[in-house]
Coordinates of C-alpha atoms in Angstrom, one line a residue:
M1 CA 111.9 66.9 149.2
A2 CA 109.5 69.5 148.9
V3 CA 109.2 70.9 145.5
L4 CA 107.8 74.6 144.6
L5 CA 105.8 74.5 141.3
V6 CA 105.4 77.8 139.5
A7 CA 102.5 78.3 137.5
G8 CA 102.8 79.9 133.9
S9 CA 105.8 80.2 131.8
A10 CA 108.2 78.9 134.5
W11 CA 106.3 75.6 134.5
A12 CA 106.7 75.1 130.8
H13 CA 110.5 76.1 131.0
D14 CA 111.2 73.2 133.2
L15 CA 109.2 70.7 131.4
P16 CA 109.7 67.7 131.7
Y17 CA 111.6 67.8 134.8
A18 CA 109.3 70.0 136.9
L19 CA 108.7 67.5 139.3
Q20 CA 112.3 66.5 140.1
G21 CA 113.9 68.6 143.1
I22 CA 117.3 69.7 142.6
P23 CA 119.6 67.4 144.9
P24 CA 121.5 69.9 147.4
P25 CA 125.3 69.6 146.8
P26 CA 127.5 68.5 149.7
P27 CA 129.2 71.1 151.6
T28 CA 132.9 71.6 151.4
V29 CA 135.4 69.8 153.8
D30 CA 137.2 72.2 156.4
P31 CA 140.8 71.4 155.8
G32 CA 141.6 71.5 159.6
P33 CA 144.0 73.5 161.6
E34 CA 147.1 71.8 160.0
A35 CA 145.9 73.0 156.5
A36 CA 148.3 73.4 153.6
T37 CA 148.0 76.4 151.2
L38 CA 147.9 75.7 147.4
R39 CA 148.8 78.9 145.0
I40 CA 147.7 77.5 141.8
R41 CA 148.6 79.3 138.6
I42 CA 147.0 78.4 135.3
L43 CA 148.7 79.1 132.2
E44 CA 148.0 78.4 128.4
A45 CA 151.0 76.0 127.7
A46 CA 151.5 77.8 124.1
T47 CA 151.7 81.2 125.3
R48 CA 152.7 81.1 128.8
Q49 CA 149.7 83.6 129.5
P50 CA 147.3 83.5 132.5
V51 CA 143.9 81.7 131.3
A52 CA 140.7 81.3 133.1
A53 CA 139.7 77.7 133.7
T54 CA 137.3 75.5 136.0
V55 CA 139.2 73.9 139.1
S56 CA 138.4 71.0 141.4
V57 CA 140.5 70.0 144.4
N58 CA 140.3 66.8 146.3
D59 CA 137.1 66.1 144.0
G60 CA 135.5 69.1 145.1
D61 CA 136.1 69.0 148.9
Q62 CA 138.0 72.3 149.0
E63 CA 137.2 75.7 147.4
P64 CA 139.0 79.0 148.0
D65 CA 138.2 80.9 151.0
D66 CA 138.2 84.4 149.0
D67 CA 136.4 83.5 145.4
P68 CA 135.1 86.5 143.6
L69 CA 133.6 84.1 141.1
R70 CA 132.1 81.9 144.1
L71 CA 128.4 82.7 142.6
F72 CA 129.1 80.8 139.2
S73 CA 130.6 77.3 140.7
L74 CA 129.2 74.5 140.2
R75 CA 128.2 73.8 143.8
R76 CA 126.2 77.3 143.7
S77 CA 124.7 77.2 140.3
A78 CA 122.7 75.0 137.7
N79 CA 120.3 72.1 138.2
R80 CA 122.3 69.2 138.8
H81 CA 119.2 66.7 138.2
K82 CA 117.9 67.9 134.7
G83 CA 118.3 66.0 131.6
A84 CA 121.0 63.4 130.4
I85 CA 123.8 65.7 131.0
R86 CA 123.1 65.0 134.9
L87 CA 124.9 61.6 134.3
R88 CA 128.1 63.1 133.0
K89 CA 130.5 62.3 135.8
I90 CA 132.1 65.5 137.2
P91 CA 133.6 66.6 140.3
Y92 CA 132.5 69.9 142.0
Y93 CA 134.2 72.9 140.3
F94 CA 134.9 76.5 140.6
Y95 CA 136.1 79.2 138.5
A96 CA 139.7 80.5 138.6
D97 CA 140.8 83.6 136.5
G98 CA 144.5 82.7 136.1
G99 CA 144.9 81.4 139.5
C100 CA 143.5 80.7 142.9
V101 CA 144.6 80.0 146.6
V102 CA 142.9 77.0 148.5
R103 CA 143.4 75.5 151.7
V104 CA 143.6 71.7 151.9
P105 CA 144.3 69.1 154.5
P106 CA 147.8 68.2 154.6
G107 CA 148.8 64.9 152.9
P108 CA 147.7 63.7 149.3
V109 CA 145.9 66.2 147.1
S110 CA 144.3 66.0 143.6
I111 CA 143.9 68.7 141.3
E112 CA 141.9 68.8 138.0
V113 CA 141.6 71.8 135.8
R114 CA 139.7 72.1 132.5
K115 CA 138.9 74.7 130.1
G116 CA 136.2 73.7 127.7
Y117 CA 136.3 71.0 124.9
E118 CA 139.4 72.1 123.2
F119 CA 141.9 71.8 126.0
R120 CA 143.2 68.5 127.4
P121 CA 142.0 68.3 130.9
V122 CA 145.1 68.5 133.5
H123 CA 145.1 66.2 136.5
L124 CA 147.5 66.3 139.0
T125 CA 148.5 64.7 142.4
L126 CA 151.0 66.1 145.1
T127 CA 151.8 65.9 148.8
A128 CA 151.0 68.8 150.6
P129 CA 153.1 69.5 153.9
A130 CA 151.1 70.7 157.1
R131 CA 150.8 74.4 157.3
E132 CA 153.1 75.1 154.4
S133 CA 152.5 76.8 150.9
V134 CA 152.8 74.9 147.9
E135 CA 153.2 76.8 144.5
V136 CA 151.4 74.8 141.7
E137 CA 151.9 75.7 137.9
V138 CA 149.4 74.2 135.6
A139 CA 149.8 74.5 131.9
L140 CA 146.8 73.8 129.5
E141 CA 147.5 72.3 126.2
R142 CA 145.1 72.3 123.4
S143 CA 144.0 68.9 121.9
I144 CA 142.8 70.9 118.9
D145 CA 142.5 74.4 117.8
M146 CA 139.1 74.8 116.1
A147 CA 139.5 78.4 115.3
A148 CA 142.6 77.8 113.7
L149 CA 140.6 75.5 111.6
G150 CA 137.8 78.0 110.9
W151 CA 135.3 76.8 113.6
Y152 CA 134.2 78.9 116.3
S153 CA 132.3 78.2 119.4
G154 CA 129.2 79.9 120.9
D155 CA 126.4 79.5 123.4
T156 CA 123.2 81.4 122.3
H157 CA 121.3 80.6 125.4
I158 CA 122.8 81.9 128.8
H159 CA 121.1 83.3 131.7
M160 CA 123.4 85.7 133.7
E161 CA 122.7 89.4 134.8
R162 CA 124.4 92.1 133.4
T163 CA 124.9 95.0 135.7
G164 CA 127.5 97.2 133.6
R165 CA 129.8 96.6 136.2
N166 CA 130.5 92.7 136.1
D167 CA 131.7 92.3 132.6
D168 CA 135.1 91.2 133.6
A169 CA 133.5 88.6 135.7
L170 CA 131.1 87.3 133.2
L171 CA 134.2 87.1 130.8
A172 CA 136.3 85.1 133.2
V173 CA 133.6 82.7 133.3
T174 CA 132.6 82.3 129.7
S175 CA 136.3 82.1 128.8
A176 CA 136.8 79.3 131.3
K177 CA 134.4 77.4 129.4
G178 CA 136.0 78.1 126.0
I179 CA 132.9 80.2 124.8
R180 CA 134.0 82.4 122.1
Y181 CA 130.5 84.1 121.6
A182 CA 128.4 83.9 124.6
Y183 CA 124.7 85.4 124.2
L184 CA 123.5 86.5 127.5
L185 CA 119.9 86.8 127.9
S186 CA 117.3 88.2 130.1
M187 CA 114.1 86.4 130.8
N188 CA 110.6 87.5 131.5
T189 CA 108.5 85.8 134.0
R190 CA 104.6 85.7 133.9
G191 CA 104.2 89.2 132.8
Y192 CA 106.4 91.5 130.3
D193 CA 107.3 94.9 130.6
A194 CA 110.1 95.0 127.9
G195 CA 113.2 94.7 130.0
G196 CA 112.0 96.6 133.4
P197 CA 112.5 95.2 136.9
R198 CA 108.8 93.9 137.4
Y199 CA 108.9 91.0 135.0
E200 CA 112.4 90.6 133.9
S201 CA 115.2 88.3 135.7
Y202 CA 118.8 87.9 134.8
R203 CA 118.6 91.7 133.5
Q204 CA 120.7 93.1 130.9
Q205 CA 121.0 96.5 132.6
T206 CA 123.4 98.0 129.8
G207 CA 120.9 97.5 126.9
L208 CA 120.6 94.8 124.2
G209 CA 122.6 94.3 120.8
D210 CA 125.7 95.3 119.0
D211 CA 126.5 98.2 121.5
T212 CA 126.7 95.8 124.5
V213 CA 129.7 93.6 122.9
A214 CA 132.4 93.3 125.4
R215 CA 135.4 91.2 124.6
R216 CA 138.4 89.4 126.4
G217 CA 140.7 88.5 123.7
P218 CA 138.9 86.0 121.3
Y219 CA 135.9 85.7 123.9
H220 CA 132.6 88.1 123.5
I221 CA 129.8 88.6 125.5
T222 CA 126.6 90.4 124.3
S223 CA 123.2 90.8 125.7
G224 CA 120.0 89.8 124.2
Q225 CA 116.5 88.4 125.8
E226 CA 114.3 85.1 126.2
Y227 CA 110.8 85.8 125.6
R228 CA 108.4 83.2 127.4
T229 CA 104.8 82.2 127.0
A230 CA 103.3 78.9 128.7
P231 CA 100.8 78.1 126.0
L232 CA 103.0 79.0 123.1
G233 CA 106.6 78.3 124.0
H234 CA 110.2 80.3 124.3
V235 CA 112.2 81.9 121.9
T236 CA 115.7 83.2 122.4
I237 CA 116.7 86.6 120.9
A238 CA 120.3 87.7 120.0
L239 CA 121.5 90.8 119.0
P240 CA 118.2 93.0 118.7
D241 CA 118.6 96.7 118.8
D242 CA 116.0 96.8 121.8
Y243 CA 113.5 94.7 123.5
V244 CA 110.7 93.4 121.4
A245 CA 107.6 95.4 122.0
A246 CA 105.5 92.5 122.2
G247 CA 101.8 93.4 123.0
G248 CA 102.8 96.0 125.4
L249 CA 103.1 96.1 129.3
T250 CA 101.1 92.9 130.4
E251 CA 100.4 90.8 133.7
D252 CA 99.9 87.7 131.5
V253 CA 101.8 86.9 128.7
N254 CA 100.0 83.7 128.2
R255 CA 97.1 85.9 126.5
G256 CA 99.4 86.4 123.6
P257 CA 100.6 87.9 121.2
S258 CA 101.8 85.0 119.0
L259 CA 105.4 84.1 118.8
A260 CA 105.1 84.8 115.2
V261 CA 104.3 88.8 116.1
I262 CA 107.5 88.4 118.4
A263 CA 109.5 86.9 115.5
D264 CA 108.7 89.7 113.1
Q265 CA 109.5 92.2 115.9
T266 CA 112.8 90.6 116.3
H267 CA 113.7 90.8 112.9
A268 CA 112.5 94.4 112.7
L269 CA 115.2 95.1 115.3
R270 CA 117.9 93.3 113.5
G271 CA 117.8 90.5 115.8
F272 CA 118.1 86.7 115.4
I273 CA 115.6 84.3 116.9
G274 CA 115.7 80.8 117.9
L275 CA 113.0 78.4 119.1
A276 CA 114.3 77.4 122.6
H277 CA 114.2 74.0 124.2
G278 CA 113.5 71.8 120.8
G279 CA 109.9 73.9 120.7
Y280 CA 107.8 71.9 123.2
F281 CA 104.7 69.7 122.0
N282 CA 101.1 71.4 121.7
Q283 CA 102.5 74.6 121.5
E284 CA 103.3 76.9 118.3
A285 CA 106.5 75.4 117.3
D286 CA 105.4 73.7 114.2
R287 CA 103.6 76.7 113.2
L288 CA 106.7 79.0 113.8
L289 CA 108.8 76.7 111.7
L290 CA 106.4 76.0 108.9
E291 CA 106.0 79.9 108.4
G292 CA 109.9 80.4 108.3
K293 CA 109.8 82.5 111.3
M294 CA 112.6 81.1 113.1
D295 CA 116.3 81.7 112.3
Y296 CA 117.4 78.6 114.1
L297 CA 115.9 75.6 116.3
E298 CA 117.5 75.1 119.6
L299 CA 117.5 71.4 120.0
L300 CA 120.7 69.8 121.6
Q301 CA 120.3 70.6 125.2
F302 CA 120.5 69.1 128.6
G303 CA 122.6 66.3 127.1
E304 CA 119.6 65.3 124.8
Y305 CA 117.5 66.4 121.7
R306 CA 114.8 68.0 123.4
S307 CA 111.1 68.2 122.8
L308 CA 110.4 67.7 118.9
G309 CA 113.7 65.8 119.1
L310 CA 115.8 64.5 116.0
E311 CA 112.7 63.1 114.2
G312 CA 110.8 66.3 114.5
W313 CA 113.8 68.3 113.2
Y314 CA 114.0 65.7 110.4
D315 CA 110.4 66.1 109.4
F316 CA 111.0 69.5 108.5
L317 CA 114.1 68.9 106.4
N318 CA 112.3 65.9 104.7
I319 CA 109.7 68.4 103.3
G320 CA 112.1 70.6 101.8
Y321 CA 113.0 73.0 104.8
Q322 CA 116.5 74.4 105.2
L323 CA 116.4 74.5 109.1
P324 CA 119.5 75.0 110.9
M325 CA 119.8 73.3 114.4
V326 CA 121.9 74.6 117.3
G327 CA 123.2 73.5 120.5
A328 CA 122.8 75.7 123.8
S329 CA 123.0 75.0 127.4
D330 CA 120.2 77.2 129.1
F331 CA 122.3 77.8 132.0
P332 CA 121.6 77.7 134.7
P333 CA 118.7 75.6 134.5
T334 CA 121.0 73.0 133.1
R335 CA 123.7 71.5 135.1
E336 CA 126.6 73.2 133.4
L337 CA 127.4 76.3 131.5
S338 CA 127.9 75.4 127.9
S339 CA 127.5 71.7 128.4
E340 CA 126.2 72.1 124.8
M341 CA 127.3 74.8 122.5
T342 CA 127.5 75.2 118.7
Y343 CA 130.4 75.5 116.2
A344 CA 130.2 77.9 113.5
W345 CA 132.4 77.7 110.6
S346 CA 133.8 81.4 108.9
D347 CA 136.7 82.0 106.7
T348 CA 137.4 85.1 108.7
V349 CA 137.0 85.8 112.7
P350 CA 133.5 86.6 113.1
T351 CA 132.0 89.2 115.1
P352 CA 129.1 88.5 117.4
R353 CA 126.7 89.5 114.6
S354 CA 128.5 87.5 111.7
Y355 CA 128.7 84.5 114.2
A356 CA 124.8 84.7 114.5
E357 CA 124.6 84.8 110.6
A358 CA 126.5 81.7 110.2
L359 CA 124.2 79.9 112.7
A360 CA 121.3 81.1 110.6
A361 CA 122.9 79.8 107.5
G362 CA 123.6 76.5 109.0
R363 CA 127.2 76.5 108.9
S364 CA 127.6 74.6 111.9
F365 CA 127.4 71.5 114.2
A366 CA 126.1 71.0 117.7
T367 CA 127.7 69.3 120.4
S368 CA 128.0 68.2 124.1
G369 CA 131.9 67.3 123.7
P370 CA 132.8 66.1 120.2
M371 CA 134.2 67.9 117.4
L372 CA 132.4 66.6 114.1
F373 CA 133.5 67.5 110.8
L374 CA 131.5 66.9 107.6
A375 CA 132.2 67.3 104.0
V376 CA 129.9 66.3 101.1
A377 CA 132.1 66.6 97.9
G378 CA 134.4 69.1 99.8
A379 CA 131.1 71.1 101.0
K380 CA 130.7 71.9 104.6
P381 CA 127.3 71.9 106.6
G382 CA 124.9 74.7 105.3
S383 CA 126.3 74.2 101.7
R384 CA 123.8 73.6 98.9
L385 CA 125.0 71.2 95.7
H386 CA 123.1 71.7 92.6
Y387 CA 122.8 69.0 89.9
A388 CA 120.8 68.8 86.7
R389 CA 117.7 66.9 86.0
G390 CA 118.8 63.1 85.0
E391 CA 122.4 63.3 86.7
E392 CA 123.2 60.7 89.2
P393 CA 126.3 62.0 91.1
V394 CA 128.4 59.8 93.4
L395 CA 129.3 62.2 96.0
P396 CA 132.5 61.5 98.4
V397 CA 131.5 61.8 101.9
E398 CA 134.0 62.4 104.7
I399 CA 133.2 62.6 108.6
R400 CA 135.9 63.1 111.1
V401 CA 135.5 63.0 114.9
H402 CA 137.7 64.3 117.3
S403 CA 136.7 63.7 121.0
P404 CA 139.4 62.8 123.5
Q405 CA 137.3 64.1 126.6
Y406 CA 134.6 62.1 126.0
P407 CA 135.0 59.0 123.7
V408 CA 132.1 58.4 121.1
R409 CA 130.7 54.9 120.3
Y410 CA 128.6 55.6 117.3
L411 CA 129.3 57.5 114.1
D412 CA 126.3 57.8 111.9
L413 CA 126.1 59.0 108.3
V414 CA 122.2 60.3 107.8
V415 CA 120.6 60.9 104.8
N416 CA 117.1 62.4 104.6
G417 CA 116.6 61.3 108.2
Q418 CA 117.8 57.4 107.6
V419 CA 121.4 56.2 108.7
V420 CA 123.0 55.1 105.7
E421 CA 126.2 53.9 107.4
R422 CA 127.0 53.5 110.9
Q423 CA 130.0 52.5 112.6
F424 CA 130.4 51.4 116.2
A425 CA 133.0 50.5 118.7
A426 CA 131.9 49.1 122.2
E427 CA 135.1 50.7 123.8
G428 CA 134.5 54.2 122.3
R429 CA 136.9 56.3 120.3
S430 CA 138.5 59.6 120.6
E431 CA 139.5 59.9 116.9
W432 CA 137.1 58.7 114.2
A433 CA 137.1 58.9 110.3
L434 CA 134.6 57.6 108.1
K435 CA 134.7 57.8 104.1
H436 CA 131.6 57.0 102.1
L437 CA 130.7 57.3 98.2
L438 CA 127.2 58.2 98.3
P439 CA 125.1 57.7 95.0
V440 CA 122.4 60.4 94.6
R441 CA 119.5 60.1 92.3
T442 CA 117.0 62.5 93.9
S443 CA 117.1 65.6 96.1
C444 CA 118.4 65.0 99.7
W445 CA 120.1 66.4 102.8
I446 CA 123.3 64.6 104.3
A447 CA 124.3 65.2 107.9
A448 CA 126.4 63.6 110.4
R449 CA 126.1 62.5 114.1
T450 CA 128.5 60.9 116.5
H451 CA 127.1 59.7 120.2
A452 CA 128.1 57.6 123.0
D453 CA 126.3 57.4 126.2
A454 CA 123.9 60.0 127.5
G455 CA 125.1 63.6 127.4
T456 CA 127.7 62.8 124.7
D457 CA 126.4 63.8 121.2
A458 CA 127.0 65.9 118.2
H459 CA 125.1 66.6 115.0
T460 CA 126.2 68.5 112.1
N461 CA 123.5 70.6 110.1
P462 CA 123.1 69.3 106.5
V463 CA 124.5 69.5 103.3
Y464 CA 121.7 70.1 101.0
V465 CA 121.9 68.5 97.5
Y466 CA 119.2 69.1 94.8
V467 CA 118.7 67.3 91.5
G468 CA 116.9 69.2 89.0
D469 CA 114.0 71.5 90.1
R470 CA 112.6 69.4 93.2
R471 CA 113.3 69.4 96.9
P472 CA 113.1 66.3 99.2
F473 CA 109.6 65.5 100.3
S474 CA 108.1 62.7 102.6
P475 CA 104.5 62.5 102.9
E476 CA 105.2 60.6 106.3
S477 CA 106.9 63.5 107.6
A478 CA 104.3 65.8 106.4
R479 CA 101.4 63.6 108.0
R480 CA 103.7 63.9 111.4
I481 CA 104.0 67.4 111.5
I482 CA 99.9 67.4 110.8
G483 CA 99.4 65.4 113.9
R484 CA 101.5 67.8 115.9
L485 CA 99.7 71.0 114.7
D486 CA 96.2 69.1 115.6
G487 CA 97.6 68.7 119.1
S488 CA 98.7 72.4 119.1
A489 CA 95.2 73.4 117.7
A490 CA 93.4 71.6 120.5
A491 CA 95.6 72.8 123.5
I492 CA 96.1 76.6 122.5
R493 CA 93.4 79.2 123.4
I494 CA 94.3 82.2 121.2
P495 CA 91.8 82.3 118.1
E496 CA 94.2 83.9 115.7
V497 CA 96.9 81.4 116.3
V498 CA 94.5 78.4 115.8
S499 CA 93.2 79.9 112.7
Q500 CA 96.6 80.0 111.4
I501 CA 97.5 76.5 112.5
E502 CA 94.5 75.2 110.6
T503 CA 95.4 77.0 107.5
L504 CA 98.9 75.3 107.6
R505 CA 97.5 72.0 108.3
M506 CA 95.3 72.3 105.1
E507 CA 98.3 73.4 103.1
L508 CA 100.3 70.5 104.3
E509 CA 97.3 68.0 103.3
A510 CA 97.4 70.0 99.6
M511 CA 101.5 69.5 99.5
I512 CA 101.0 65.8 100.3
R513 CA 98.7 65.6 97.2
E514 CA 100.7 67.8 95.2
P515 CA 104.3 68.4 96.8
R516 CA 105.4 71.2 94.0
R517 CA 102.4 73.3 94.6
T518 CA 102.6 74.9 97.9
T519 CA 102.5 78.5 99.4
L520 CA 104.8 77.6 102.1
P521 CA 108.1 79.5 102.3
L522 CA 110.2 77.0 101.4
P523 CA 113.7 77.9 100.0
A524 CA 114.5 78.4 96.7
I525 CA 116.3 75.6 94.7
A526 CA 118.1 77.6 92.1
P527 CA 121.9 78.4 92.8

């Protein structure tokens, strides 16, 4: 298959899969002149109200003749050859907003209906008589009600054009995937014109920010942007009052400005900024994280921990940063809408803004299926526990997993980047619980991870534990960051960015000599 390679930021966006073509989907199968007609109604079992969901008929062979959401179907959108998530076995599906009509060949028929990770998939088989109409009712039951437990789903990286007239369709699609907070982003190409048509794709034509919130029941969409530059990286921007100014109109974003400038502009516009795709190597990622410019690091994506990966994220936690991580799908460059998402905890129903605040505070876990709950001495992810110098608390740690759709094989308790307890089940488990008494003598961070085969993973953000007035510090992690800074300094051709990278490198070297003396913007330790 011939592959068209586009220079500039599009190339970086697709690394490391730019050389892989997208396999064409098989065509649908004509049901023939004797076709039966399925009239499918989809309800939520508890309320008996119509709901949106994804539907696969005969393993994807048949789809509706008249489908207002056809553009979003798995057959017509997304990259089926990118990342570990491509290994997940799923049939071709389409979106149905409460129901659909599908013609099928007479005889045995299979139907599969899904709605995100919280509802139990429904699998039906029936016999359809030739040339007859068959009424089918599908009642979807929850396996878990995360919102009732205070956990709310969201995806901060979705590319769908918003015209001002298609909100109903967008809400049907995002609610079908169980996304309560969907952040729709435009995306610049090789140039930048602050949302104008020349260099902006997936345009958000109703503007950006709080005023663009639309909702259907508990499901919300709002508009933001992704700012992309090939030598420095990509960032996602949620809820800015307007497009960032960047350096003004330009045909070439690769000449600057720094993404640190974009971060400052984002915060001045009341927006939240995330480092996309795991940050990429030899770009500006480590500089941005060291300077505290990012509200969160987008790490779990395409069914894997991208670019900096878990080790790179752990490096920053290991030198004292409180750096939240999120999961986000980057649909449609990925295989499925919200194959990865983030669950944030809140004691009240969030708004899109307070949901983003919860992400920035690390009150969350990222997942590609499993629901993962962590409590350290009763504290949830994002919490900070403080103990006096000389205290040696023994902290009760509880971890629970709920994952009926994609059973997990491993459950890890992670402290300062090291697995201190691992449980394993070769056959995989849908439910799991771990209790551990953790003695603590020095400051540390504590997190949980569960995983199985490629494309099934979840990781909590940490609970931070401080003993006395010291943060965690690992010279080895600092040296790894220095190594990555060296790679960035050698690759980047923007002098002011290289100069700042070299300053940060010297700061880390000084920190290795004396961890407590630093000008880096590390979080305060005091309660």
